[in-house]
CSV table of C-alpha atoms in Angstrom, one decimal:
chain,number,residue,atom,x,y,z
B,130,MET,CA,-149.4,86.6,3.8
B,131,LYS,CA,-148.4,84.1,1.5
B,132,ILE,CA,-149.5,86.2,-1.3
B,133,ASN,CA,-147.7,88.8,-0.2
B,134,ILE,CA,-144.5,86.4,-0.2
B,135,ASN,CA,-145.2,85.5,-3.9
B,136,PHE,CA,-145.5,89.0,-5.3
B,137,SER,CA,-142.1,89.8,-3.6
B,138,ALA,CA,-140.5,86.4,-5.1
B,139,SER,CA,-142.5,87.7,-8.7
B,140,LEU,CA,-141.3,91.0,-8.2
B,141,LEU,CA,-137.7,89.8,-6.9
B,142,ILE,CA,-137.4,87.8,-10.2
B,143,ALA,CA,-138.5,91.1,-12.2
B,144,LEU,CA,-135.9,93.6,-10.8
B,145,SER,CA,-132.8,90.1,-11.3
B,146,LEU,CA,-134.1,90.1,-15.1
B,147,ILE,CA,-134.4,94.1,-15.3
B,148,LEU,CA,-130.9,94.3,-13.7
B,149,PHE,CA,-129.7,91.3,-16.0
B,150,TYR,CA,-130.3,92.9,-19.3
B,151,THR,CA,-129.3,96.5,-18.3
B,152,GLU,CA,-126.0,95.4,-17.6
B,153,SER,CA,-125.8,92.5,-20.9
B,154,ASN,CA,-126.7,95.6,-22.8
B,155,ALA,CA,-123.7,97.7,-21.4
B,156,GLN,CA,-121.4,95.2,-22.4
B,157,TYR,CA,-119.9,94.6,-26.1
B,158,ALA,CA,-120.1,91.0,-26.9
B,159,LYS,CA,-117.5,89.3,-27.2
B,160,GLY,CA,-118.7,86.0,-29.0
B,161,CYS,CA,-118.3,82.6,-30.0
B,162,ASP,CA,-120.7,80.1,-32.4
B,163,ILE,CA,-119.6,77.1,-30.7
B,164,GLY,CA,-122.7,74.9,-31.6
B,165,TRP,CA,-120.6,71.6,-32.4
B,166,LEU,CA,-119.5,71.4,-29.4
B,167,SER,CA,-121.3,68.9,-27.4
B,168,GLN,CA,-120.7,66.8,-30.9
B,169,MET,CA,-116.8,67.5,-30.6
B,170,GLU,CA,-116.8,66.2,-27.5
B,171,ALA,CA,-118.7,63.2,-28.0
B,172,SER,CA,-116.0,62.3,-30.3
B,173,GLY,CA,-113.5,62.4,-28.2
B,174,ARG,CA,-112.2,66.2,-29.2
B,175,LYS,CA,-110.6,67.3,-26.2
B,176,PHE,CA,-109.6,70.7,-26.0
B,177,TYR,CA,-106.3,72.4,-24.6
B,178,ASP,CA,-105.0,76.3,-23.3
B,179,LYS,CA,-102.0,77.8,-24.9
B,180,ASN,CA,-99.7,76.1,-22.5
B,181,GLY,CA,-100.7,72.5,-23.8
B,182,VAL,CA,-103.4,71.9,-20.7
B,183,GLN,CA,-106.4,70.4,-20.8
B,184,LYS,CA,-109.4,72.1,-19.8
B,185,ASP,CA,-112.8,72.8,-20.7
B,186,LEU,CA,-113.5,74.7,-24.1
B,187,LEU,CA,-115.7,77.2,-22.0
B,188,ASP,CA,-112.7,77.7,-19.8
B,189,ILE,CA,-110.7,78.9,-22.5
B,190,LEU,CA,-112.8,81.4,-24.3
B,191,LYS,CA,-113.1,83.1,-20.9
B,192,SER,CA,-109.3,83.6,-20.6
B,193,TYR,CA,-109.7,85.6,-24.3
B,194,ASP,CA,-112.3,87.6,-22.5
B,195,ILE,CA,-115.5,85.9,-25.0
B,196,ASN,CA,-118.3,86.6,-22.8
B,197,SER,CA,-121.3,85.2,-25.1
B,198,ILE,CA,-122.1,82.0,-26.7
B,199,ARG,CA,-123.9,81.8,-29.9
B,200,LEU,CA,-125.9,78.4,-29.8
B,201,ARG,CA,-128.0,77.2,-33.1
B,202,VAL,CA,-131.3,74.6,-33.2
B,203,TRP,CA,-132.6,73.0,-35.9
B,204,VAL,CA,-135.7,71.5,-36.0
B,205,ASN,CA,-136.0,67.5,-35.6
B,206,PRO,CA,-132.0,66.7,-36.7
B,207,ALA,CA,-131.2,64.0,-38.0
B,208,ASN,CA,-128.4,62.7,-35.4
B,209,GLY,CA,-129.8,64.8,-32.4
B,210,TYR,CA,-127.1,67.2,-32.0
B,211,CYS,CA,-128.3,71.2,-32.3
B,212,ASN,CA,-132.0,69.4,-31.6
B,213,LYS,CA,-134.4,71.2,-28.6
B,214,THR,CA,-132.9,69.1,-25.7
B,215,ASP,CA,-128.9,69.5,-27.3
B,216,VAL,CA,-129.3,73.6,-27.1
B,217,ILE,CA,-130.5,73.4,-23.7
B,218,ASN,CA,-128.0,71.4,-22.7
B,219,GLN,CA,-125.2,73.2,-24.1
B,220,ALA,CA,-126.6,76.5,-23.0
B,221,VAL,CA,-127.6,75.9,-19.1
B,222,ARG,CA,-123.8,74.8,-19.1
B,223,CYS,CA,-123.2,77.6,-21.3
B,224,LYS,CA,-124.9,80.3,-18.4
B,225,ASN,CA,-123.1,78.2,-15.6
B,226,LYS,CA,-120.0,79.1,-16.9
B,227,GLY,CA,-121.4,83.2,-16.7
B,228,PHE,CA,-121.8,83.9,-20.6
B,229,ARG,CA,-124.6,85.3,-22.4
B,230,ILE,CA,-126.7,83.5,-24.7
B,231,LEU,CA,-127.6,84.3,-28.3
B,232,ILE,CA,-130.3,81.8,-29.9
B,233,ASP,CA,-130.1,80.9,-33.8
B,234,PHE,CA,-133.5,79.2,-35.4
B,235,HIS,CA,-132.9,77.6,-38.3
B,236,TYR,CA,-136.1,76.2,-39.0
B,237,SER,CA,-135.1,73.3,-40.9
B,238,ASP,CA,-133.8,69.9,-39.9
B,239,SER,CA,-130.0,70.7,-41.0
B,240,TRP,CA,-128.4,73.8,-42.3
B,241,ALA,CA,-129.8,76.5,-43.5
B,242,ASP,CA,-127.9,79.4,-45.3
B,243,PRO,CA,-128.4,81.6,-48.5
B,244,GLY,CA,-128.2,78.3,-51.1
B,245,GLN,CA,-130.3,76.9,-48.9
B,246,GLN,CA,-133.8,77.0,-47.1
B,247,THR,CA,-135.3,73.4,-46.5
B,248,LYS,CA,-138.1,73.0,-44.7
B,249,PRO,CA,-138.2,70.7,-41.7
B,250,ALA,CA,-139.7,67.3,-42.9
B,251,ALA,CA,-142.7,67.4,-40.7
B,252,TRP,CA,-143.6,70.9,-42.7
B,253,ASN,CA,-143.5,69.5,-45.6
B,254,SER,CA,-147.2,69.5,-46.2
B,255,TYR,CA,-148.4,72.8,-44.6
B,256,THR,CA,-150.4,75.4,-46.0
B,257,PHE,CA,-148.6,79.1,-45.3
B,258,ALA,CA,-151.0,79.9,-42.4
B,259,GLN,CA,-150.0,76.8,-40.7
B,260,LEU,CA,-146.1,77.1,-41.5
B,261,LYS,CA,-146.5,80.4,-39.8
B,262,THR,CA,-148.2,78.4,-36.6
B,263,ALA,CA,-145.2,76.1,-36.8
B,264,VAL,CA,-142.8,79.2,-36.6
B,265,GLY,CA,-144.1,80.4,-33.5
B,266,VAL,CA,-144.7,77.0,-31.5
B,267,HIS,CA,-141.6,76.1,-32.6
B,268,THR,CA,-140.0,79.4,-31.6
B,269,ASN,CA,-142.3,79.2,-28.2
B,270,ASP,CA,-141.0,75.4,-27.3
B,271,VAL,CA,-137.6,76.0,-27.8
B,272,LEU,CA,-137.9,79.1,-25.7
B,273,SER,CA,-139.8,77.6,-23.0
B,274,GLY,CA,-137.6,74.7,-21.9
B,275,LEU,CA,-134.9,77.5,-21.8
B,276,LYS,CA,-137.0,79.3,-19.4
B,277,SER,CA,-137.6,76.3,-17.3
B,278,ALA,CA,-134.2,75.6,-17.7
B,279,GLY,CA,-132.8,78.6,-16.4
B,280,VAL,CA,-131.7,80.2,-19.5
B,281,TYR,CA,-132.6,83.6,-20.7
B,282,PRO,CA,-130.9,84.4,-24.0
B,283,GLU,CA,-130.0,87.6,-24.6
B,284,TRP,CA,-131.0,87.4,-28.6
B,285,VAL,CA,-132.7,85.4,-30.6
B,286,GLN,CA,-132.4,84.9,-34.3
B,287,VAL,CA,-135.3,84.2,-36.1
B,288,GLY,CA,-133.9,82.7,-39.4
B,289,ASN,CA,-130.2,81.8,-40.4
B,290,GLU,CA,-128.9,84.2,-43.2
B,291,THR,CA,-132.3,84.7,-44.7
B,292,ASN,CA,-130.6,86.6,-47.3
B,293,ASN,CA,-133.8,85.4,-50.0
B,294,GLY,CA,-136.4,84.3,-46.9
B,295,MET,CA,-136.7,81.4,-45.3
B,296,LEU,CA,-139.0,78.1,-45.2
B,297,TRP,CA,-138.9,78.1,-49.5
B,298,GLU,CA,-140.4,78.3,-51.1
B,299,ASP,CA,-143.8,79.4,-49.5
B,300,GLY,CA,-141.3,82.4,-47.6
B,301,LYS,CA,-138.9,82.9,-50.8
B,302,ALA,CA,-138.6,86.6,-50.3
B,303,SER,CA,-137.6,87.0,-53.4
B,304,ALA,CA,-141.2,85.4,-54.6
B,305,ASN,CA,-143.4,87.1,-51.9
B,306,MET,CA,-141.9,89.1,-49.1
B,307,SER,CA,-145.0,89.8,-47.7
B,308,ASN,CA,-144.7,85.9,-46.7
B,309,PHE,CA,-141.2,86.0,-45.3
B,310,ALA,CA,-142.4,89.3,-43.5
B,311,GLN,CA,-145.1,87.4,-41.5
B,312,LEU,CA,-142.7,84.4,-40.9
B,313,VAL,CA,-140.4,86.8,-39.2
B,314,THR,CA,-142.7,88.8,-37.3
B,315,SER,CA,-144.8,85.6,-36.0
B,316,GLY,CA,-141.2,83.9,-34.7
B,317,TYR,CA,-141.0,87.7,-33.3
B,318,ASP,CA,-144.0,87.7,-31.6
B,319,ALA,CA,-142.8,84.1,-30.1
B,320,VAL,CA,-139.4,85.5,-28.9
B,321,LYS,CA,-141.5,88.1,-26.9
B,322,ALA,CA,-144.5,85.9,-25.5
B,323,VAL,CA,-141.8,84.2,-23.7
B,324,PHE,CA,-138.8,87.2,-23.3
B,325,PRO,CA,-139.9,90.7,-23.2
B,326,GLU,CA,-136.9,91.8,-22.9
B,327,THR,CA,-134.8,89.4,-25.7
B,328,LYS,CA,-133.7,91.3,-29.0
B,329,VAL,CA,-134.8,89.7,-32.1
B,330,ILE,CA,-132.3,89.3,-34.8
B,331,VAL,CA,-132.9,88.9,-38.7
B,332,HIS,CA,-129.8,87.8,-40.0
B,333,LEU,CA,-128.3,87.8,-44.1
B,334,SER,CA,-124.7,87.0,-45.1
B,335,ASN,CA,-122.5,89.1,-47.0
B,336,GLY,CA,-122.5,92.0,-44.8
B,337,TYR,CA,-120.6,94.5,-47.2
B,338,ASP,CA,-123.9,94.5,-49.9
B,339,ASN,CA,-125.4,97.6,-49.3
B,340,GLY,CA,-127.9,96.6,-51.7
B,341,LEU,CA,-128.7,93.4,-50.5
B,342,PHE,CA,-129.4,94.5,-47.3
B,343,ARG,CA,-131.6,97.5,-48.3
B,344,TRP,CA,-133.2,95.5,-50.8
B,345,MET,CA,-134.3,92.9,-47.6
B,346,PHE,CA,-135.0,96.1,-44.9
B,347,ASP,CA,-136.7,97.5,-47.2
B,348,GLY,CA,-139.0,94.9,-47.5
B,349,LEU,CA,-139.3,93.7,-44.3
B,350,LYS,CA,-140.7,97.8,-43.6
B,351,ASN,CA,-143.2,98.0,-46.2
B,352,ASN,CA,-144.2,94.6,-45.4
B,353,SER,CA,-144.4,95.5,-41.4
B,354,ALA,CA,-142.0,93.1,-40.3
B,355,LYS,CA,-141.1,93.6,-36.8
B,356,TRP,CA,-137.0,93.1,-35.1
B,357,ASP,CA,-134.5,94.5,-33.5
B,358,VAL,CA,-131.4,93.9,-34.6
B,359,ILE,CA,-130.2,93.4,-37.9
B,360,GLY,CA,-127.1,90.6,-38.1
B,361,MET,CA,-124.4,89.9,-40.7
B,362,SER,CA,-121.8,87.3,-41.4
B,363,LEU,CA,-118.5,88.2,-42.8
B,364,TYR,CA,-115.9,86.0,-44.2
B,365,PRO,CA,-113.3,86.9,-46.1
B,366,GLU,CA,-111.6,84.8,-48.7
B,367,GLN,CA,-107.7,86.4,-48.9
B,368,ALA,CA,-107.0,84.3,-52.1
B,369,VAL,CA,-109.9,86.1,-54.0
B,370,THR,CA,-108.4,89.6,-54.8
B,371,ASP,CA,-112.1,91.7,-53.8
B,372,GLN,CA,-112.9,89.6,-51.2
B,373,ASN,CA,-110.1,89.8,-48.9
B,374,TRP,CA,-110.2,91.4,-45.7
B,375,GLN,CA,-108.5,94.9,-46.2
B,376,THR,CA,-111.1,95.4,-49.4
B,377,ILE,CA,-114.1,94.2,-47.7
B,378,ASP,CA,-113.8,95.4,-43.9
B,379,PRO,CA,-114.4,99.1,-44.8
B,380,LYS,CA,-117.7,98.2,-46.9
B,381,CYS,CA,-118.8,96.3,-44.0
B,382,LEU,CA,-118.9,99.3,-42.0
B,383,SER,CA,-120.2,101.1,-44.4
B,384,ASN,CA,-123.0,98.9,-44.6
B,385,MET,CA,-122.9,98.8,-41.0
B,386,ASN,CA,-123.4,102.6,-41.2
B,387,ASP,CA,-126.3,103.2,-43.3
B,388,MET,CA,-128.6,100.0,-41.5
B,389,ALA,CA,-128.0,101.9,-38.2
B,390,SER,CA,-129.0,105.3,-39.6
B,391,ARG,CA,-131.4,104.6,-42.0
B,392,TYR,CA,-133.4,101.8,-40.1
B,393,GLY,CA,-132.3,102.7,-36.4
B,394,LYS,CA,-131.6,99.2,-35.4
B,395,GLU,CA,-128.4,98.1,-33.6
B,396,VAL,CA,-125.6,96.0,-35.7
B,397,VAL,CA,-124.6,92.7,-35.1
B,398,LEU,CA,-121.5,90.4,-36.3
B,399,SER,CA,-123.2,86.8,-36.3
B,400,GLU,CA,-120.7,85.2,-37.8
B,401,VAL,CA,-117.3,85.9,-38.7
B,402,GLY,CA,-114.6,83.7,-39.9
B,403,ILE,CA,-111.0,83.5,-41.7
B,404,SER,CA,-109.4,80.5,-42.7
B,405,TRP,CA,-107.0,78.9,-40.3
B,406,SER,CA,-104.2,79.0,-42.6
B,407,ASP,CA,-102.8,82.7,-41.4
B,408,GLU,CA,-103.6,83.2,-37.6
B,409,ASN,CA,-101.9,86.3,-37.9
B,410,GLU,CA,-104.3,87.5,-40.7
B,411,ALA,CA,-106.7,86.0,-39.3
B,412,TYR,CA,-105.9,88.4,-36.1
B,413,ASN,CA,-105.2,91.2,-38.2
B,414,PHE,CA,-109.0,90.6,-39.5
B,415,ILE,CA,-111.1,89.8,-36.4
B,416,SER,CA,-109.5,93.0,-34.7
B,417,ASP,CA,-109.9,94.7,-37.4
B,418,ILE,CA,-113.8,94.2,-38.0
B,419,MET,CA,-114.4,94.0,-34.3
B,420,ALA,CA,-112.9,98.0,-34.0
B,421,LYS,CA,-115.2,99.0,-37.1
B,422,ASN,CA,-118.1,97.2,-35.6
B,423,LYS,CA,-117.4,99.3,-32.5
B,424,SER,CA,-117.2,102.5,-34.4
B,425,VAL,CA,-120.9,102.2,-36.0
B,426,THR,CA,-122.9,105.6,-35.7
B,427,GLY,CA,-124.7,105.9,-32.2
B,428,GLY,CA,-123.0,103.0,-30.5
B,429,LYS,CA,-125.1,100.8,-32.3
B,430,GLY,CA,-122.4,98.1,-33.3
B,431,ILE,CA,-123.3,96.0,-30.3
B,432,GLY,CA,-121.2,92.7,-31.2
B,433,ILE,CA,-119.3,89.7,-32.5
B,434,PHE,CA,-119.1,86.3,-33.1
B,435,TYR,CA,-116.9,84.3,-34.6
B,436,TRP,CA,-117.8,81.0,-36.2
B,437,GLU,CA,-116.5,78.7,-34.8
B,438,PRO,CA,-113.4,78.7,-33.3
B,439,GLU,CA,-112.9,75.4,-31.9
B,440,CYS,CA,-113.1,74.0,-34.9
B,441,TYR,CA,-109.5,72.0,-35.7
B,442,ASN,CA,-107.7,69.4,-37.1
B,443,GLY,CA,-110.3,69.2,-40.5
B,444,TRP,CA,-113.7,68.8,-38.1
B,445,GLN,CA,-116.3,68.1,-40.7
B,446,GLY,CA,-114.2,70.0,-43.4
B,447,TYR,CA,-114.2,73.2,-41.5
B,448,GLN,CA,-110.9,75.2,-42.2
B,449,LYS,CA,-112.1,78.3,-40.3
B,450,GLY,CA,-111.7,77.6,-36.4
B,451,ALA,CA,-109.0,79.2,-34.3
B,452,PHE,CA,-107.6,76.7,-32.9
B,453,ASP,CA,-104.5,74.6,-34.1
B,454,ASN,CA,-103.9,70.7,-35.2
B,455,THR,CA,-102.9,70.2,-31.4
B,456,GLY,CA,-106.3,71.1,-30.3
B,457,LYS,CA,-104.9,74.5,-28.9
B,458,PRO,CA,-106.1,78.5,-29.2
B,459,THR,CA,-104.2,80.1,-32.1
B,460,HIS,CA,-102.9,83.6,-32.2
B,461,ALA,CA,-106.5,84.4,-33.8
B,462,MET,CA,-108.3,84.0,-30.3
B,463,ASP,CA,-105.5,86.5,-29.0
B,464,ALA,CA,-107.9,90.0,-31.6
B,465,PHE,CA,-110.7,89.5,-28.3
B,466,LEU,CA,-108.2,90.2,-25.6
B,467,GLU,CA,-108.6,93.9,-24.1
B,468,GLY,CA,-105.2,94.8,-25.2
B,469,ALA,CA,-105.7,93.8,-28.1
B,470,THR,CA,-105.4,96.9,-30.7
B,471,THR,CA,-106.7,97.5,-34.3
B,472,PRO,CA,-103.7,96.7,-36.5
B,473,ASN,CA,-102.5,100.1,-39.0
B,474,LEU,CA,-102.7,98.3,-42.3
B,475,ALA,CA,-100.4,99.3,-45.3
B,476,PRO,CA,-101.4,102.1,-47.7
B,477,THR,CA,-101.2,101.0,-51.5
B,478,ILE,CA,-99.2,102.9,-53.8
B,479,SER,CA,-98.0,102.2,-57.6
B,480,ILE,CA,-96.5,104.2,-60.5
B,481,THR,CA,-98.3,104.0,-63.3
B,482,SER,CA,-96.3,106.2,-65.5
B,483,PRO,CA,-93.7,105.8,-67.4
B,484,ALA,CA,-94.4,102.0,-68.4
B,485,ASP,CA,-91.7,100.0,-67.3
B,486,ASN,CA,-88.5,99.6,-69.8
B,487,LEU,CA,-89.4,102.9,-71.9
B,488,THR,CA,-85.7,104.7,-73.1
B,489,PHE,CA,-85.3,108.8,-72.4
B,490,SER,CA,-83.3,111.6,-73.7
B,491,PRO,CA,-81.2,113.3,-71.3
B,492,THR,CA,-83.0,116.5,-72.7
B,493,GLU,CA,-86.2,115.2,-72.2
B,494,ASN,CA,-88.4,116.0,-69.1
B,495,ILE,CA,-89.7,113.2,-67.8
B,496,THR,CA,-93.0,113.1,-66.0
B,497,ILE,CA,-93.5,109.9,-63.0
B,498,ALA,CA,-97.0,109.5,-61.9
B,499,VAL,CA,-97.9,107.7,-58.8
B,500,THR,CA,-101.2,106.4,-57.4
B,501,SER,CA,-101.6,105.8,-53.9
B,502,SER,CA,-104.7,105.4,-50.9
B,503,ASP,CA,-104.9,104.3,-47.2
B,504,PRO,CA,-107.7,101.8,-46.4
B,505,ASP,CA,-108.0,102.7,-42.6
B,506,GLY,CA,-106.2,106.6,-43.2
B,507,SER,CA,-104.7,109.1,-45.0
B,508,ILE,CA,-102.0,109.3,-47.3
B,509,SER,CA,-99.8,112.0,-45.9
B,510,LYS,CA,-96.6,112.0,-48.6
B,511,VAL,CA,-95.8,110.2,-51.8
B,512,GLU,CA,-91.7,110.4,-52.1
B,513,LEU,CA,-89.8,109.4,-55.3
B,514,TYR,CA,-86.4,107.4,-55.6
B,515,ALA,CA,-83.9,106.5,-58.0
B,516,ASN,CA,-82.0,103.1,-57.9
B,517,GLY,CA,-83.3,103.2,-54.4
B,518,GLY,CA,-80.9,105.6,-52.6
B,519,THR,CA,-80.9,109.1,-54.7
B,520,ARG,CA,-84.3,111.3,-53.6
B,521,LEU,CA,-86.2,113.1,-56.6
B,522,GLY,CA,-88.9,115.1,-54.9
B,523,SER,CA,-91.9,114.4,-52.7
B,524,ASP,CA,-95.4,115.3,-53.0
B,525,ASN,CA,-98.2,115.5,-50.3
B,526,THR,CA,-101.7,115.9,-52.6
B,527,SER,CA,-103.2,113.7,-55.1
B,528,PRO,CA,-102.9,113.3,-57.9
B,529,TYR,CA,-99.4,112.7,-56.8
B,530,SER,CA,-96.8,113.4,-59.6
B,531,PHE,CA,-93.1,114.5,-60.2
B,532,THR,CA,-91.0,115.4,-63.3
B,533,TRP,CA,-87.3,114.6,-63.2
B,534,THR,CA,-85.0,116.0,-65.8
B,535,GLY,CA,-81.4,116.3,-66.5
B,536,ALA,CA,-81.2,113.3,-66.0
B,537,ALA,CA,-77.4,111.7,-66.4
B,538,ALA,CA,-76.9,108.6,-69.1
B,539,GLY,CA,-77.9,105.4,-67.7
B,540,SER,CA,-79.9,102.9,-65.8
B,541,TYR,CA,-82.7,103.2,-63.6
B,542,VAL,CA,-84.9,102.2,-61.0
B,543,LEU,CA,-87.7,104.1,-59.9
B,544,THR,CA,-89.6,103.7,-57.0
B,545,ALA,CA,-92.2,105.5,-55.0
B,546,VAL,CA,-92.8,105.3,-51.1
B,547,ALA,CA,-96.0,106.0,-49.4
B,548,TYR,CA,-96.5,107.4,-46.1
B,549,ASP,CA,-99.8,107.0,-43.8
B,550,ASN,CA,-101.1,109.4,-41.6
B,551,LYS,CA,-100.4,106.7,-38.8
B,552,GLY,CA,-96.6,106.2,-39.9
B,553,GLN,CA,-97.3,103.0,-41.7
B,554,ILE,CA,-94.7,102.5,-45.0
B,555,LYS,CA,-95.4,100.7,-48.1
B,556,ILE,CA,-92.7,100.8,-51.8
B,557,SER,CA,-94.0,100.5,-55.1
B,558,SER,CA,-93.2,98.2,-57.0
B,559,GLY,CA,-89.7,99.4,-59.5
B,560,ILE,CA,-90.2,101.0,-62.8
B,561,ASN,CA,-86.8,100.4,-65.0
B,562,ILE,CA,-86.0,103.6,-67.4
B,563,THR,CA,-82.9,104.3,-69.7
B,564,ILE,CA,-81.5,107.6,-70.8
B,565,ILE,CA,-79.3,106.9,-73.5
B,566,THR,CA,-77.0,110.3,-75.2
B,567,GLY,CA,-75.3,110.3,-78.4
B,568,CYS,CA,-76.9,108.3,-82.1
B,569,VAL,CA,-78.1,105.2,-82.6
B,570,SER,CA,-78.7,102.8,-85.7
B,571,PRO,CA,-81.7,101.0,-84.3
B,572,SER,CA,-82.4,97.3,-86.1
B,573,ALA,CA,-85.9,96.1,-86.0
B,574,PRO,CA,-88.0,95.1,-89.1
B,575,ALA,CA,-90.3,98.5,-88.9
B,576,VAL,CA,-87.3,100.2,-89.4
B,577,THR,CA,-84.4,100.9,-91.9
B,578,SER,CA,-81.0,100.2,-90.8
B,579,SER,CA,-79.1,103.0,-92.3
B,580,VAL,CA,-81.0,105.3,-91.1
B,581,VAL,CA,-79.4,107.2,-87.9
B,582,TYR,CA,-81.5,108.6,-85.1
B,583,CYS,CA,-79.5,111.3,-82.8
B,584,GLU,CA,-80.9,113.8,-80.4
B,585,GLY,CA,-81.8,117.3,-82.8
B,586,ALA,CA,-84.6,118.1,-84.3
B,587,THR,CA,-88.5,117.0,-84.3
B,588,PRO,CA,-89.4,114.4,-81.7
B,589,ALA,CA,-89.8,110.9,-83.3
B,590,ALA,CA,-91.0,107.7,-81.6
B,591,LEU,CA,-90.3,104.1,-82.6
B,592,THR,CA,-89.8,100.4,-81.9
B,593,ALA,CA,-86.6,98.6,-82.0
B,594,ASN,CA,-85.5,95.6,-80.5
B,595,GLY,CA,-89.1,95.4,-78.6
B,596,THR,CA,-88.4,97.9,-76.9
B,597,SER,CA,-90.8,101.0,-76.9
B,598,LEU,CA,-87.9,104.4,-77.5
B,599,LYS,CA,-88.4,107.5,-77.5
B,600,TRP,CA,-85.6,109.3,-80.1
B,601,TYR,CA,-85.3,112.8,-81.8
B,602,SER,CA,-84.4,112.8,-85.4
B,603,ASN,CA,-82.1,115.1,-87.5
């Protein structure tokens, strides 16, 4: 009878786990990395809801539809935070609040990222064979502790931002991809030994860099590494022209689709963050990249984790949190709510010809060229205006071009207006032109002042008073 009871209990646990993983996998992961939380609380930091009421940070996050939490693990950190005990305590707390869990192994005593993948001090003298064993033992030890505490992580990262491998120099991918692949597989096997259903993530930064991702995952595949999910980081810099979110989000989507189709793997945004200086830009970025991840081919975009939203008022010098200086969530957090919608990005538009400050004769046909594009849709039409109110024409096919004839003498400011397929409008910068009739005696060093240029016979071009002019000379 006792055997039957034990069997039934084991079966019940197994069925419960299957149900847990099945239900979790059906839900999109909206998550946050809060690895600093216990340290922040110990320092006296408190958190408040948007109405200024002090609450547990986890309850505030749940009110924004956050359903998943990411926690980092260091091997032997100097201050004790993010070690095995701290991580288990935080994970239990999160699990008791109903959150799904992602555990992020750094395999270092401190930060591991693209610029540093330093071995734990206790592993410094290990041979490569011993390093592989250490990865497996450490991974198993932490996960077994979680299991004993009743925490069943849905995902585990084997390494953090491993753009060039981990545990340098032995596991540096550019020097020895086979070594890195073996370390990944050692971690993978250790995860599956404790939690067979848990998904293993290999995580790189710069999610917009398809060349990096192809190089790494082709290398891992060719060296028989094992993984379940591809993780990406994405940190736009709005002050850098080619690094703003409007530019790198579409590149990241292209990369996510390529990873999903090339390797048949799910893709998770393990880390995203943006400056807290403009909460509206932060909201737009989160909404946009989350929508793009959800749109990945075959439904393989499975989630997003913000890193770390609870940071505020200069904590550790980090400036990409999503709470204000009083400890309250900013508008950026609203992007995670079910009702949040992806913003319609404005199109770009500019007049490329003629150049600014040219002068023309009224007998000339003036050709105006315009370029326009839309980062998240298509251009439905482009219109051209003179002095803001006079519509000169419309074109709905790229390249956009207009010919203006019979213009009266005077000064004009030309502007172009782009309309995208969702109704967003963008007006270009103005181009100044002047139409002149009659005869002119230009005065400039390159021109003889006694020469008179008038409308008439042969076209000629000259420079007068620093302005490029087009005239007809007798």
